[in-house]
Amino acid sequence: MSIEFHDLKTQYRGMRERVAARMQAVLDHGQYIMGPEVAELEARLAAYCGVKHCVGVSDGTMALLVAMMALDLQPGDEVITTPFTFIATGEMIALLRAKPVFVDIDARTWNLDPAAIEAAVTPRTRAVMPVSLYGQCADLEAINAVASRHGLAVIEDGAQSFGATSRGRRSCALSTIGTTSFFPTKPLGCYGDGGACFTDDDALAERMRRIRVHGQSRRYFHPVIGVNGRLDTLQAAVLLAKLETFDDELAQRERIGKRYSERLAGAVRTPQVEPHNRCVYAQYTIEVDDRAAVQEQLKAQGIPTAVHYPVPLNLQPAFAGLGLGEGSFPKAEAAARRVMSLPMHPFLDEATQDRIVAAVRAAVAVKSPA
Ligand SMILES: Cc1ncc(COP(=O)(O)O)c(C=O)c1O
């Protein structure tokens, strides 16, 4: 039996009728763009996160762009962020001709190190953009404290952490703006691209609502420059259907993540989840010494793995212009060499998980011949 890395097929089998009914309703009313499901979803997600506003957008990358446009980020402004993330985080800063200012991570959590922020603040700094990597919230409490001392906005890139909590509060509700992605394999995923921005700030919410529809205030009146960044009604319908079992799935993810950590303890570096955080394990990621060899051995046994992410943003050719070569961020660079993610989804049964654990333990125990 082959092992799935993310098992969307099993998930779909359990919610087929619910999804079909929701999608059929859209096909019947025909409002494919900004239909009623979008507003319904926004209200549900805002309540879920405990924030005043949710603005559905076309994907998690767009959510970052819309958030920064709403903050009126200007060319040359600086945004402090982590180099250990998916390209979109730094990419959207650069797209606005602003400057991503990378600071190193906390090697324990793989998230932006709040202690490194202060030294990176300059008169051009406008915002801090932590990423809640692999499903664990970044230390927003500490980050917000530094940001408020310097009058900076904080955008949590919660693309991987929707549903996670920190000190009892939800990811995406922990900062000036929170953003997320509903890419199919995210903890809450739709059947295509989707994303959302969250804020308690009425004025920012209004700006984000306009920006996602070409900066429009009413039809064909455009007070500001915007984008086509709307969330499809059909995707909102899918998400409404999936929300019904989302909390059960999160409980399964958490149980499976903890079980991995218990069984892999001592063999590999397992995720360090802070006691005040609840991680949604968008990925279950470990650190190993000889990653390529471990991956190879698992692959030979039909166990898929992935690397999130093999190259930190400072070493991506797209950011070569920043001149931040090897050695600029030792912790992020070490993590990029060592991390690998194991199959993780709410339907991973214990026997399969035990097989994966045994294979990892065996692979790391194999010493290369002297
Ligand atoms: C940290 C992070 N930010 C942003 C994104 C972009 O989301 P999307 O693929 O929905 O545009 C992703 C997606 O993988 C992500 O992991």
Short mmCIF file of C-alpha atoms and ligand atoms in Angstrom, two decimals:
data_model
loop_
_atom_site.label_atom_id
_atom_site.label_comp_id
_atom_site.label_asym_id
_atom_site.label_seq_id
_atom_site.Cartn_x
_atom_site.Cartn_y
_atom_site.Cartn_z
CA MET A 1 0.00 0.00 0.00
CA SER A 2 1.47 3.32 -1.02
CA ILE A 3 1.62 6.01 1.65
CA GLU A 4 0.08 9.42 0.96
CA PHE A 5 1.97 12.56 1.97
CA HIS A 6 -1.33 14.51 2.28
CA ASP A 7 -4.44 12.37 1.91
CA LEU A 8 -7.00 14.61 0.22
CA LYS A 9 -8.84 11.66 -1.32
CA THR A 10 -9.78 10.07 2.00
CA GLN A 11 -10.80 13.46 3.31
CA TYR A 12 -13.06 14.01 0.30
CA ARG A 13 -14.68 10.57 0.66
CA GLY A 14 -15.85 11.55 4.15
CA MET A 15 -17.46 14.81 3.05
CA ARG A 16 -18.55 14.12 -0.52
CA GLU A 17 -22.28 14.87 0.00
CA ARG A 18 -21.63 18.01 2.02
CA VAL A 19 -19.23 19.43 -0.54
CA ALA A 20 -21.54 18.51 -3.42
CA ALA A 21 -24.53 20.23 -1.79
CA ARG A 22 -22.57 23.41 -1.18
CA MET A 23 -21.15 23.46 -4.71
CA GLN A 24 -24.55 22.66 -6.23
CA ALA A 25 -26.04 25.69 -4.45
CA VAL A 26 -23.50 27.90 -6.23
CA LEU A 27 -24.21 26.27 -9.59
CA ASP A 28 -27.91 26.92 -8.99
CA HIS A 29 -27.63 30.61 -8.06
CA GLY A 30 -24.82 31.26 -10.53
CA GLN A 31 -23.07 34.06 -8.65
CA TYR A 32 -19.57 32.77 -9.27
CA ILE A 33 -17.87 36.06 -8.40
CA MET A 34 -18.45 37.42 -4.88
CA GLY A 35 -21.53 35.26 -4.38
CA PRO A 36 -23.19 34.95 -0.95
CA GLU A 37 -20.90 32.09 0.13
CA VAL A 38 -17.94 34.50 0.21
CA ALA A 39 -19.58 36.77 2.80
CA GLU A 40 -20.88 33.74 4.72
CA LEU A 41 -17.39 32.25 4.86
CA GLU A 42 -15.83 35.57 5.88
CA ALA A 43 -18.27 35.89 8.79
CA ARG A 44 -17.62 32.29 9.88
CA LEU A 45 -13.84 32.63 9.67
CA ALA A 46 -13.77 35.99 11.46
CA ALA A 47 -15.79 34.46 14.30
CA TYR A 48 -13.60 31.35 14.28
CA CYS A 49 -10.45 33.43 14.68
CA GLY A 50 -12.00 35.95 17.04
CA VAL A 51 -11.33 39.00 14.85
CA LYS A 52 -13.69 41.66 13.51
CA HIS A 53 -12.92 41.27 9.81
CA CYS A 54 -12.03 38.54 7.35
CA VAL A 55 -11.44 39.46 3.71
CA GLY A 56 -11.38 36.46 1.38
CA VAL A 57 -8.82 36.67 -1.41
CA SER A 58 -7.63 34.56 -4.31
CA ASP A 59 -4.65 32.87 -2.56
CA GLY A 60 -2.17 33.23 0.28
CA THR A 61 0.31 35.15 -1.85
CA MET A 62 -2.38 37.67 -2.77
CA ALA A 63 -3.31 37.93 0.92
CA LEU A 64 0.24 39.14 1.66
CA LEU A 65 0.14 41.60 -1.23
CA VAL A 66 -3.28 42.99 -0.30
CA ALA A 67 -2.22 43.33 3.36
CA MET A 68 0.91 45.30 2.46
CA MET A 69 -0.94 47.45 -0.08
CA ALA A 70 -3.53 48.25 2.61
CA LEU A 71 -0.68 49.39 4.87
CA ASP A 72 0.39 51.66 1.97
CA LEU A 73 3.87 50.19 1.76
CA GLN A 74 6.02 52.38 -0.46
CA PRO A 75 9.06 51.59 -2.62
CA GLY A 76 12.15 51.62 -0.41
CA ASP A 77 10.20 50.83 2.77
CA GLU A 78 11.61 47.94 4.74
CA VAL A 79 9.82 44.87 6.06
CA ILE A 80 11.61 42.66 8.58
CA THR A 81 10.96 38.98 7.91
CA THR A 82 12.39 35.48 8.09
CA PRO A 83 14.57 33.96 5.38
CA PHE A 84 13.30 30.48 6.31
CA THR A 85 9.96 30.43 4.52
CA PHE A 86 8.25 29.88 1.20
CA ILE A 87 9.27 32.41 -1.45
CA ALA A 88 5.90 34.25 -1.37
CA THR A 89 6.71 35.96 1.93
CA GLY A 90 9.74 37.84 0.62
CA GLU A 91 8.50 37.90 -2.96
CA MET A 92 5.47 40.12 -2.27
CA ILE A 93 7.63 42.61 -0.36
CA ALA A 94 9.98 42.81 -3.35
CA LEU A 95 7.08 43.04 -5.81
CA LEU A 96 6.05 46.30 -4.13
CA ARG A 97 9.64 47.51 -4.56
CA ALA A 98 10.01 47.45 -0.81
CA LYS A 99 12.99 45.75 0.82
CA PRO A 100 12.81 42.46 2.68
CA VAL A 101 15.14 42.72 5.66
CA PHE A 102 15.85 39.19 6.78
CA VAL A 103 16.70 38.32 10.35
CA ASP A 104 17.64 34.86 11.58
CA ILE A 105 15.33 32.29 13.13
CA ASP A 106 15.13 30.75 16.56
CA ALA A 107 16.69 27.34 15.87
CA ARG A 108 14.30 25.68 18.33
CA THR A 109 11.02 26.69 16.67
CA TRP A 110 12.32 27.57 13.17
CA ASN A 111 10.33 30.83 13.47
CA LEU A 112 11.59 34.43 13.32
CA ASP A 113 13.67 35.21 16.40
CA PRO A 114 12.08 38.21 18.15
CA ALA A 115 15.43 39.02 19.80
CA ALA A 116 16.96 39.66 16.36
CA ILE A 117 14.39 42.23 15.23
CA GLU A 118 15.44 45.34 17.13
CA ALA A 119 18.91 45.51 15.56
CA ALA A 120 17.35 45.40 12.08
CA VAL A 121 15.01 48.37 12.60
CA THR A 122 15.91 51.50 10.59
CA PRO A 123 14.03 54.72 9.87
CA ARG A 124 12.62 53.00 6.73
CA THR A 125 11.18 50.00 8.58
CA ARG A 126 7.41 49.87 8.24
CA ALA A 127 6.43 46.37 9.24
CA VAL A 128 7.49 43.03 10.67
CA MET A 129 6.26 39.92 8.86
CA PRO A 130 6.77 36.72 10.87
CA VAL A 131 5.71 33.38 9.41
CA SER A 132 4.03 30.77 11.60
CA LEU A 133 5.99 27.96 10.04
CA TYR A 134 4.78 24.34 9.82
CA GLY A 135 1.65 25.24 11.81
CA GLN A 136 3.14 26.74 14.98
CA CYS A 137 2.54 30.43 15.67
CA ALA A 138 5.59 32.65 15.70
CA ASP A 139 6.19 34.42 19.02
CA LEU A 140 3.75 37.22 18.24
CA GLU A 141 3.66 38.44 21.82
CA ALA A 142 7.37 39.29 21.76
CA ILE A 143 7.24 40.49 18.13
CA ASN A 144 4.28 42.80 18.83
CA ALA A 145 6.17 44.27 21.80
CA VAL A 146 9.19 45.21 19.65
CA ALA A 147 6.93 46.46 16.84
CA SER A 148 4.89 48.69 19.10
CA ARG A 149 8.06 50.25 20.56
CA HIS A 150 8.97 51.30 17.01
CA GLY A 151 5.48 52.03 15.65
CA LEU A 152 5.59 49.14 13.16
CA ALA A 153 2.72 47.10 11.78
CA VAL A 154 2.88 43.31 12.18
CA ILE A 155 1.63 40.95 9.48
CA GLU A 156 1.49 37.30 10.51
CA ASP A 157 1.95 35.08 7.45
CA GLY A 158 -0.31 32.33 8.74
CA ALA A 159 -0.43 30.39 5.46
CA GLN A 160 0.57 27.23 7.33
CA SER A 161 -1.05 27.89 10.69
CA PHE A 162 -4.76 28.46 10.20
CA GLY A 163 -6.48 27.02 13.28
CA ALA A 164 -3.36 27.10 15.47
CA THR A 165 -3.48 28.96 18.76
CA SER A 166 -1.01 30.87 20.88
CA ARG A 167 -1.93 31.58 24.49
CA GLY A 168 -5.49 30.61 23.58
CA ARG A 169 -5.80 33.06 20.68
CA ARG A 170 -6.00 31.97 17.07
CA SER A 171 -3.35 32.42 14.43
CA CYS A 172 -4.33 35.33 12.14
CA ALA A 173 -5.82 37.18 15.14
CA LEU A 174 -2.50 37.93 16.79
CA SER A 175 -1.27 41.02 14.92
CA THR A 176 -2.24 44.10 12.88
CA ILE A 177 -3.13 41.84 9.94
CA GLY A 178 -3.02 38.05 9.70
CA THR A 179 -3.04 36.28 6.36
CA THR A 180 -3.62 32.68 5.37
CA SER A 181 -3.73 30.32 2.41
CA PHE A 182 -6.37 27.77 1.50
CA PHE A 183 -4.09 25.93 -0.95
CA PRO A 184 -5.52 22.37 -1.12
CA THR A 185 -2.90 20.81 1.16
CA LYS A 186 -3.03 23.49 3.86
CA PRO A 187 -4.74 22.56 7.16
CA LEU A 188 -7.91 24.24 5.82
CA GLY A 189 -7.65 23.82 2.07
CA CYS A 190 -10.08 24.40 -0.79
CA TYR A 191 -10.13 22.75 -4.23
CA GLY A 192 -7.95 25.29 -6.00
CA ASP A 193 -6.42 28.53 -4.79
CA GLY A 194 -7.81 30.60 -1.95
CA GLY A 195 -6.69 32.81 0.89
CA ALA A 196 -7.80 35.42 3.41
CA CYS A 197 -6.70 38.48 5.38
CA PHE A 198 -7.85 39.14 8.95
CA THR A 199 -7.82 42.31 11.03
CA ASP A 200 -9.56 44.07 13.88
CA ASP A 201 -8.93 47.44 12.24
CA ASP A 202 -12.03 48.77 10.43
CA ALA A 203 -10.11 51.12 8.14
CA LEU A 204 -7.59 48.45 7.10
CA ALA A 205 -10.42 45.99 6.44
CA GLU A 206 -12.16 48.52 4.22
CA ARG A 207 -8.94 49.15 2.30
CA MET A 208 -8.32 45.44 1.83
CA ARG A 209 -11.91 44.93 0.58
CA ARG A 210 -11.37 47.64 -2.01
CA ILE A 211 -7.89 46.57 -3.03
CA ARG A 212 -9.02 43.01 -3.80
CA VAL A 213 -11.46 44.41 -6.41
CA HIS A 214 -9.30 46.85 -8.35
CA GLY A 215 -9.40 49.50 -5.62
CA GLN A 216 -13.09 49.93 -6.33
CA SER A 217 -15.41 51.81 -3.93
CA ARG A 218 -18.50 51.26 -6.08
CA ARG A 219 -18.84 49.85 -9.56
CA TYR A 220 -16.30 51.47 -11.92
CA PHE A 221 -15.15 54.05 -9.31
CA HIS A 222 -11.55 53.47 -8.23
CA PRO A 223 -10.17 55.72 -5.50
CA VAL A 224 -7.04 53.58 -5.09
CA ILE A 225 -4.97 51.14 -7.15
CA GLY A 226 -5.88 47.55 -6.46
CA VAL A 227 -5.74 44.09 -8.01
CA ASN A 228 -8.05 41.30 -9.09
CA GLY A 229 -7.68 39.31 -5.87
CA ARG A 230 -11.14 37.91 -5.19
CA LEU A 231 -11.88 34.54 -3.60
CA ASP A 232 -14.04 32.40 -5.94
CA THR A 233 -17.55 31.65 -4.70
CA LEU A 234 -17.05 27.94 -5.46
CA GLN A 235 -13.94 27.85 -3.28
CA ALA A 236 -15.79 29.62 -0.47
CA ALA A 237 -18.52 26.95 -0.78
CA VAL A 238 -15.94 24.16 -0.48
CA LEU A 239 -14.40 25.82 2.57
CA LEU A 240 -17.81 26.18 4.25
CA ALA A 241 -18.35 22.44 3.79
CA LYS A 242 -14.87 21.61 5.08
CA LEU A 243 -15.17 23.90 8.11
CA GLU A 244 -17.72 21.51 9.62
CA THR A 245 -15.07 18.90 10.36
CA PHE A 246 -12.06 21.22 10.60
CA ASP A 247 -11.77 21.11 14.40
CA ASP A 248 -11.92 17.29 14.40
CA GLU A 249 -9.18 17.24 11.77
CA LEU A 250 -7.05 19.62 13.84
CA ALA A 251 -7.42 17.32 16.84
CA GLN A 252 -6.25 14.40 14.69
CA ARG A 253 -3.30 16.39 13.34
CA GLU A 254 -2.26 17.33 16.85
CA ARG A 255 -2.60 13.74 18.10
CA ILE A 256 -0.61 12.37 15.16
CA GLY A 257 2.05 15.08 15.49
CA LYS A 258 2.54 14.35 19.18
CA ARG A 259 2.64 10.61 18.51
CA TYR A 260 5.39 11.10 15.91
CA SER A 261 7.37 13.16 18.41
CA GLU A 262 7.01 10.58 21.17
CA ARG A 263 8.11 7.74 18.93
CA LEU A 264 10.93 9.59 17.18
CA ALA A 265 12.36 11.12 20.37
CA GLY A 266 16.07 10.54 20.70
CA ALA A 267 16.54 9.50 17.07
CA VAL A 268 16.01 12.83 15.29
CA ARG A 269 15.33 16.47 16.17
CA THR A 270 11.51 16.67 16.49
CA PRO A 271 9.43 19.88 16.40
CA GLN A 272 9.66 21.96 19.58
CA VAL A 273 6.18 23.22 20.29
CA GLU A 274 6.04 25.91 22.97
CA PRO A 275 3.79 24.97 25.91
CA HIS A 276 1.53 27.98 25.20
CA ASN A 277 1.12 27.04 21.52
CA ARG A 278 -1.20 24.58 19.80
CA CYS A 279 0.42 23.47 16.54
CA VAL A 280 -1.69 22.35 13.57
CA TYR A 281 1.22 20.50 11.92
CA ALA A 282 0.69 21.76 8.38
CA GLN A 283 3.92 19.79 8.00
CA TYR A 284 5.47 17.34 10.43
CA THR A 285 9.11 18.31 10.12
CA ILE A 286 12.22 16.80 11.66
CA GLU A 287 15.95 17.54 11.40
CA VAL A 288 18.44 14.87 10.38
CA ASP A 289 22.18 14.87 9.66
CA ASP A 290 22.31 13.15 6.28
CA ARG A 291 19.02 14.20 4.76
CA ALA A 292 19.53 12.94 1.23
CA ALA A 293 20.40 9.45 2.47
CA VAL A 294 17.43 9.33 4.85
CA GLN A 295 15.06 10.50 2.13
CA GLU A 296 16.48 7.93 -0.25
CA GLN A 297 15.97 5.10 2.22
CA LEU A 298 12.41 6.13 2.95
CA LYS A 299 11.64 6.48 -0.73
CA ALA A 300 12.87 2.92 -1.32
CA GLN A 301 10.20 1.80 1.17
CA GLY A 302 7.44 3.80 -0.53
CA ILE A 303 7.45 6.58 2.08
CA PRO A 304 7.20 10.05 0.54
CA THR A 305 9.03 12.98 2.14
CA ALA A 306 9.48 16.65 1.25
CA VAL A 307 11.81 19.49 2.15
CA HIS A 308 10.27 22.76 3.33
CA TYR A 309 12.53 24.57 2.31
CA PRO A 310 15.91 23.59 0.89
CA VAL A 311 17.13 27.13 0.12
CA PRO A 312 16.60 30.08 2.49
CA LEU A 313 15.39 33.23 0.78
CA ASN A 314 18.71 35.07 1.19
CA LEU A 315 20.37 32.39 -0.96
CA GLN A 316 17.67 32.36 -3.67
CA PRO A 317 18.97 33.81 -6.95
CA ALA A 318 15.90 36.08 -7.03
CA PHE A 319 17.27 37.83 -3.93
CA ALA A 320 20.92 37.85 -5.00
CA GLY A 321 20.68 41.64 -5.31
CA LEU A 322 20.45 41.89 -1.53
CA GLY A 323 24.02 40.56 -1.32
CA LEU A 324 23.24 38.25 1.60
CA GLY A 325 25.47 35.29 0.83
CA GLU A 326 26.19 32.05 2.63
CA GLY A 327 26.71 32.57 6.36
CA SER A 328 24.37 35.60 6.63
CA PHE A 329 21.77 33.62 8.62
CA PRO A 330 23.52 30.57 10.08
CA LYS A 331 20.47 29.14 11.84
CA ALA A 332 18.14 29.42 8.85
CA GLU A 333 20.82 28.03 6.55
CA ALA A 334 21.51 25.08 8.88
CA ALA A 335 17.78 24.34 9.10
CA ALA A 336 17.48 24.46 5.30
CA ARG A 337 20.20 21.79 5.07
CA ARG A 338 18.70 19.54 7.73
CA VAL A 339 14.89 19.67 7.70
CA MET A 340 12.60 17.12 6.09
CA SER A 341 8.86 16.60 6.40
CA LEU A 342 7.11 13.26 6.87
CA PRO A 343 3.62 12.25 5.73
CA MET A 344 1.09 14.20 7.79
CA HIS A 345 -2.69 14.34 7.46
CA PRO A 346 -5.67 13.68 9.75
CA PHE A 347 -6.20 10.17 8.33
CA LEU A 348 -2.75 8.72 8.95
CA ASP A 349 -3.44 5.47 10.79
CA GLU A 350 -1.22 4.21 13.59
CA ALA A 351 0.10 1.18 11.71
CA THR A 352 1.24 3.37 8.81
CA GLN A 353 2.72 5.89 11.18
CA ASP A 354 4.60 3.13 13.01
CA ARG A 355 6.00 1.95 9.67
CA ILE A 356 7.22 5.48 8.91
CA VAL A 357 8.72 5.86 12.39
CA ALA A 358 10.54 2.51 12.12
CA ALA A 359 11.90 3.46 8.71
CA VAL A 360 13.19 6.83 9.96
CA ARG A 361 14.77 5.23 13.02
CA ALA A 362 16.48 2.61 10.86
CA ALA A 363 17.66 5.19 8.32
CA VAL A 364 19.29 7.45 10.90
CA ALA A 365 20.86 4.46 12.67
CA VAL A 366 22.72 3.43 9.50
CA LYS A 367 26.27 4.76 9.69
CA SER A 368 28.15 5.28 6.49
CA PRO A 369 31.06 2.80 6.19
CA ALA A 370 34.35 4.13 7.64
C1 LIG B 1 4.54 30.61 4.43
C2 LIG B 1 3.73 30.75 3.19
N1 LIG B 1 3.39 31.98 2.77
C3 LIG B 1 2.65 32.16 1.66
C4 LIG B 1 2.21 31.10 0.91
C5 LIG B 1 1.46 31.36 -0.34
O1 LIG B 1 0.18 30.81 -0.36
P1 LIG B 1 -0.51 30.46 -1.77
O2 LIG B 1 0.15 29.26 -2.33
O3 LIG B 1 -1.94 30.21 -1.38
O4 LIG B 1 -0.37 31.66 -2.63
C6 LIG B 1 2.54 29.80 1.30
C7 LIG B 1 2.09 28.65 0.51
O5 LIG B 1 2.65 27.59 0.51
C8 LIG B 1 3.32 29.62 2.47
O6 LIG B 1 3.67 28.40 2.89
#
